[in-house]
């Protein structure tokens, strides 16, 4: 039986290098963020047997080292760099270098005990990759459609060709998603359960399955907090502040937002709750409505215009 050394390790991740700090040691070490460097790091960590290795999320550059540590059976946590920086400032650590950041990550791990990383299954990673690529193509398509309004006559045909290519590639990815679901009965069964709720479509269901594997394992309050949909208190003394949601998993929040917009029209349960919220918001905020507070809401302009007309009449 292996025993822990009681050490906490922080790893600052860059595109080409990894700065490694062990809490209690004076100097940090450095290896390349490549196969050779990660192999060297794994050997060192297996000898050290730390309590926890804390790695900051850096837009994907951390993926290889985190998976390597996880598959080697080492305890690793992936943390939001913003949270760690806030912790450093609260501790009075204003200076910033890669090595200092590594030590700060180790200290953060010791004091805050972040949740350990759990790797997705191969199928979950594949679905995530499909959905990420689909989102990228949707963003590119939206940009090309915007350009079509202002592009010169000479370049219009080029933009139209690109739009058609993007549409075709999106269709290809959706067919691949269909194929995967047909070949994996367990995923298809879970998707069917999720899609039984009006407003939940293929993209929402597959995003929940791939990006929220905790669904069904945690209670509703913990799931809401994990996604970033749990209203946070903002009270001070006798003041009761306005509850807001924040943080969480952006990909899941985005698809749930669009799904809920559809559900407010076609799902009787959600529609009733939505109307109740609108009524309460109107009572508390006067002419302001929920629509006016939600960016890109399809009824936002209508709500504001109605409010303007009402105030003009009085």
XYZ file of C-alpha atoms in Angstrom:
314
model
C 0.000 0.000 0.000
C 1.427 3.367 -1.051
C 1.499 6.281 1.369
C 1.302 9.987 0.609
C 4.270 12.261 1.243
C 1.968 15.037 2.488
C 3.242 17.280 -0.314
C 1.150 19.609 -2.462
C 2.285 20.350 -6.007
C 1.381 23.237 -8.315
C 1.937 23.192 -12.082
C 1.831 26.417 -14.090
C 1.050 25.525 -17.699
C 2.283 27.325 -20.806
C 2.195 26.280 -24.444
C 5.786 24.956 -24.457
C 6.686 24.414 -20.794
C 5.483 23.352 -17.364
C 6.708 25.054 -14.177
C 6.463 22.666 -11.223
C 6.535 23.758 -7.586
C 6.427 21.484 -4.516
C 5.147 23.247 -1.423
C 7.940 23.367 1.166
C 10.744 23.397 -1.395
C 12.575 26.618 -2.263
C 13.008 26.175 -6.001
C 10.640 25.258 -8.796
C 11.617 22.973 -11.659
C 10.686 23.099 -15.319
C 10.009 20.562 -18.075
C 8.725 20.834 -21.618
C 4.993 20.600 -22.262
C 5.531 17.646 -24.562
C 5.695 13.865 -24.372
C 9.270 13.791 -23.069
C 8.653 16.470 -20.433
C 5.391 14.928 -19.231
C 7.009 11.484 -18.943
C 9.755 13.013 -16.803
C 7.147 14.747 -14.634
C 5.173 11.528 -14.124
C 8.265 9.673 -12.893
C 9.023 12.429 -10.389
C 5.423 12.556 -9.124
C 5.214 8.765 -8.749
C 8.256 8.880 -6.483
C 6.991 11.931 -4.547
C 3.404 10.582 -4.085
C 1.832 14.001 -3.354
C -1.496 14.594 -1.635
C -2.682 16.685 -4.578
C -1.320 18.135 -7.810
C -3.016 21.378 -8.858
C -2.979 22.408 -12.517
C -4.523 25.583 -13.906
C -6.847 25.421 -16.911
C -5.196 27.215 -19.835
C -7.443 26.773 -22.837
C -6.407 23.203 -23.614
C -2.621 23.355 -23.116
C -3.107 21.526 -19.809
C -5.008 18.600 -21.342
C -2.081 16.255 -22.037
C -0.411 16.656 -18.639
C -3.692 16.343 -16.728
C -4.692 13.156 -18.556
C -1.168 11.790 -18.058
C -1.312 12.404 -14.306
C -4.835 10.995 -14.033
C -4.040 7.824 -15.998
C -0.928 7.311 -13.834
C -3.211 7.193 -10.792
C -1.973 10.483 -9.355
C -4.383 12.876 -7.558
C -4.845 15.914 -9.789
C -7.215 18.897 -9.760
C -7.830 21.386 -12.569
C -8.644 24.889 -11.329
C -9.795 28.172 -12.803
C -6.798 30.559 -12.982
C -9.050 33.499 -12.038
C -9.911 31.886 -8.717
C -6.258 31.171 -8.005
C -5.250 34.738 -8.821
C -7.957 36.079 -6.516
C -6.630 33.795 -3.792
C -3.107 35.150 -4.358
C -4.268 38.761 -4.052
C -6.238 37.966 -0.910
C -3.036 36.443 0.507
C -1.057 39.586 -0.349
C 0.894 37.942 -3.187
C 0.866 40.634 -5.858
C 3.970 39.641 -7.828
C 3.448 37.286 -10.757
C 5.858 34.951 -12.533
C 5.379 31.426 -13.812
C 7.348 29.958 -10.894
C 5.460 32.067 -8.321
C 2.210 30.997 -9.923
C 3.230 27.355 -9.547
C 3.888 27.824 -5.814
C 0.603 29.686 -5.469
C -1.230 26.786 -7.118
C 0.313 24.391 -4.607
C -0.699 26.643 -1.696
C -4.205 26.987 -3.167
C -4.471 23.196 -3.312
C -3.473 22.822 0.331
C -5.842 25.472 1.682
C -8.863 25.185 -0.634
C -8.893 21.424 -1.370
C -10.297 21.675 -4.931
C -12.297 18.774 -6.330
C -10.204 16.087 -8.000
C -10.267 15.740 -11.754
C -12.266 12.864 -13.235
C -11.499 12.060 -16.844
C -14.254 11.589 -19.368
C -14.688 8.232 -21.026
C -13.488 7.785 -24.600
C -17.066 8.143 -25.878
C -17.631 11.287 -23.808
C -14.442 12.841 -25.202
C -15.514 11.975 -28.747
C -18.985 13.518 -28.325
C -17.439 16.590 -26.689
C -15.076 16.991 -29.652
C -18.004 16.756 -32.101
C -20.012 19.336 -30.177
C -17.065 21.716 -29.825
C -16.403 21.548 -33.551
C -20.087 22.107 -34.284
C -20.089 25.228 -32.083
C -16.988 26.514 -33.870
C -18.632 26.040 -37.263
C -21.820 27.737 -36.059
C -19.768 30.755 -34.965
C -17.984 30.845 -38.328
C -21.327 30.573 -40.137
C -22.760 33.443 -38.122
C -19.704 35.570 -38.965
C -19.952 34.813 -42.690
C -23.667 35.648 -42.732
C -22.868 38.977 -41.089
C -20.185 39.679 -43.711
C -22.692 38.978 -46.475
C -24.544 42.168 -45.540
C -21.544 44.428 -46.060
C -19.219 42.589 -48.450
C -18.478 44.098 -51.840
C -20.339 42.762 -54.872
C -17.124 41.208 -56.188
C -16.639 39.112 -53.026
C -20.263 38.173 -52.410
C -19.992 34.882 -54.305
C -16.978 33.865 -52.231
C -18.841 34.459 -48.975
C -21.892 32.550 -50.256
C -19.682 29.576 -51.165
C -18.180 29.592 -47.687
C -21.652 29.706 -46.105
C -22.722 26.644 -48.091
C -19.533 24.785 -47.167
C -20.060 25.513 -43.486
C -23.690 24.370 -43.660
C -22.628 21.119 -45.311
C -19.941 20.473 -42.703
C -22.418 21.111 -39.889
C -24.810 18.608 -41.495
C -21.972 16.069 -41.745
C -21.183 16.418 -38.036
C -24.870 16.035 -37.150
C -25.037 12.835 -39.227
C -21.960 11.557 -37.392
C -23.724 12.311 -34.108
C -26.781 10.369 -35.330
C -24.576 7.441 -36.338
C -22.886 7.368 -32.936
C -26.216 7.348 -31.103
C -27.586 4.486 -33.212
C -24.454 2.402 -32.522
C -24.491 3.015 -28.738
C -27.778 1.923 -27.196
C -26.890 3.140 -23.686
C -26.332 6.692 -24.962
C -29.473 6.519 -27.116
C -31.537 5.438 -24.116
C -30.286 8.330 -21.986
C -30.823 10.789 -24.833
C -34.412 9.586 -25.281
C -35.086 10.221 -21.569
C -33.711 13.769 -21.789
C -35.535 14.543 -25.031
C -38.845 13.424 -23.568
C -38.962 16.915 -22.005
C -40.376 19.492 -24.445
C -37.697 22.008 -25.367
C -34.783 19.565 -25.131
C -33.354 18.711 -28.537
C -30.453 16.668 -29.850
C -27.725 19.250 -29.153
C -28.950 19.960 -25.605
C -29.280 16.269 -24.755
C -25.868 15.256 -26.111
C -24.202 18.255 -24.450
C -25.673 17.245 -21.096
C -24.512 13.651 -21.561
C -20.981 14.615 -22.606
C -20.326 17.700 -20.490
C -22.321 16.844 -17.366
C -21.563 13.186 -16.496
C -22.569 13.953 -12.880
C -26.215 14.164 -14.014
C -28.141 11.458 -12.184
C -25.385 11.042 -9.591
C -25.849 14.324 -7.692
C -29.030 15.879 -6.311
C -30.703 18.780 -8.107
C -29.187 21.471 -5.876
C -25.628 20.249 -6.414
C -26.195 19.875 -10.160
C -27.589 23.414 -10.389
C -24.562 24.751 -8.520
C -22.153 22.756 -10.697
C -23.664 24.133 -13.904
C -23.860 27.660 -12.481
C -27.640 27.917 -12.309
C -28.058 28.098 -8.539
C -29.062 31.650 -7.464
C -26.365 33.111 -5.215
C -27.260 35.161 -2.148
C -26.228 38.823 -2.053
C -27.405 39.882 1.411
C -25.811 42.322 3.823
C -27.377 43.316 7.141
C -31.050 44.062 6.529
C -30.552 44.341 2.797
C -31.741 41.415 0.712
C -29.870 41.581 -2.580
C -30.957 40.393 -5.997
C -30.100 36.696 -6.484
C -27.986 35.965 -9.550
C -26.496 32.898 -11.172
C -22.822 32.841 -12.097
C -19.896 30.612 -13.008
C -20.373 26.943 -13.820
C -19.940 25.109 -17.103
C -20.468 27.591 -19.886
C -21.199 25.007 -22.614
C -24.002 23.490 -20.545
C -25.392 26.891 -19.499
C -25.540 28.050 -23.119
C -27.510 25.066 -24.434
C -29.853 25.119 -21.437
C -30.515 28.822 -22.050
C -31.590 28.208 -25.651
C -33.548 25.105 -24.652
C -35.391 27.067 -21.959
C -36.346 29.788 -24.450
C -38.024 27.131 -26.584
C -39.607 25.550 -23.510
C -41.218 28.870 -22.454
C -43.332 28.571 -25.601
C -43.990 24.840 -25.907
C -43.520 23.223 -22.482
C -46.602 23.861 -20.268
C -44.692 23.401 -16.994
C -41.859 25.758 -17.954
C -44.301 28.211 -19.526
C -46.320 28.440 -16.295
C -43.173 28.998 -14.228
C -41.934 31.585 -16.722
C -45.198 33.544 -16.578
C -45.056 33.460 -12.782
C -41.532 34.891 -12.849
C -42.613 37.607 -15.294
C -45.477 38.548 -13.013
C -43.250 38.691 -9.936
C -40.591 40.682 -11.804
C -43.240 43.179 -12.910
C -44.487 43.607 -9.359
C -40.978 44.142 -7.981
C -39.435 46.168 -10.779
C -42.246 48.184 -12.342
C -41.916 48.506 -16.119
C -38.697 46.471 -16.192
C -39.267 42.876 -17.263
C -37.228 39.688 -17.345
C -36.813 40.219 -21.091
C -35.082 43.551 -20.601
C -32.503 41.975 -18.278
C -31.584 39.007 -20.488
C -29.114 39.672 -23.351
C -30.283 38.520 -26.801
C -33.727 37.522 -25.545
C -36.048 37.304 -28.600
C -38.715 39.349 -26.820
C -36.350 41.905 -25.318
C -37.034 44.749 -27.774
C -40.785 44.089 -27.701
C -40.769 44.209 -23.919
C -38.880 47.506 -23.847
C -41.108 49.042 -26.521
C -44.214 47.980 -24.591
C -42.779 49.514 -21.446
C -41.992 52.739 -23.335
C -45.538 52.950 -24.744
C -47.010 52.361 -21.289
C -44.982 55.167 -19.719
C -45.775 57.496 -22.625
C -49.509 56.981 -22.185
C -49.419 57.790 -18.484
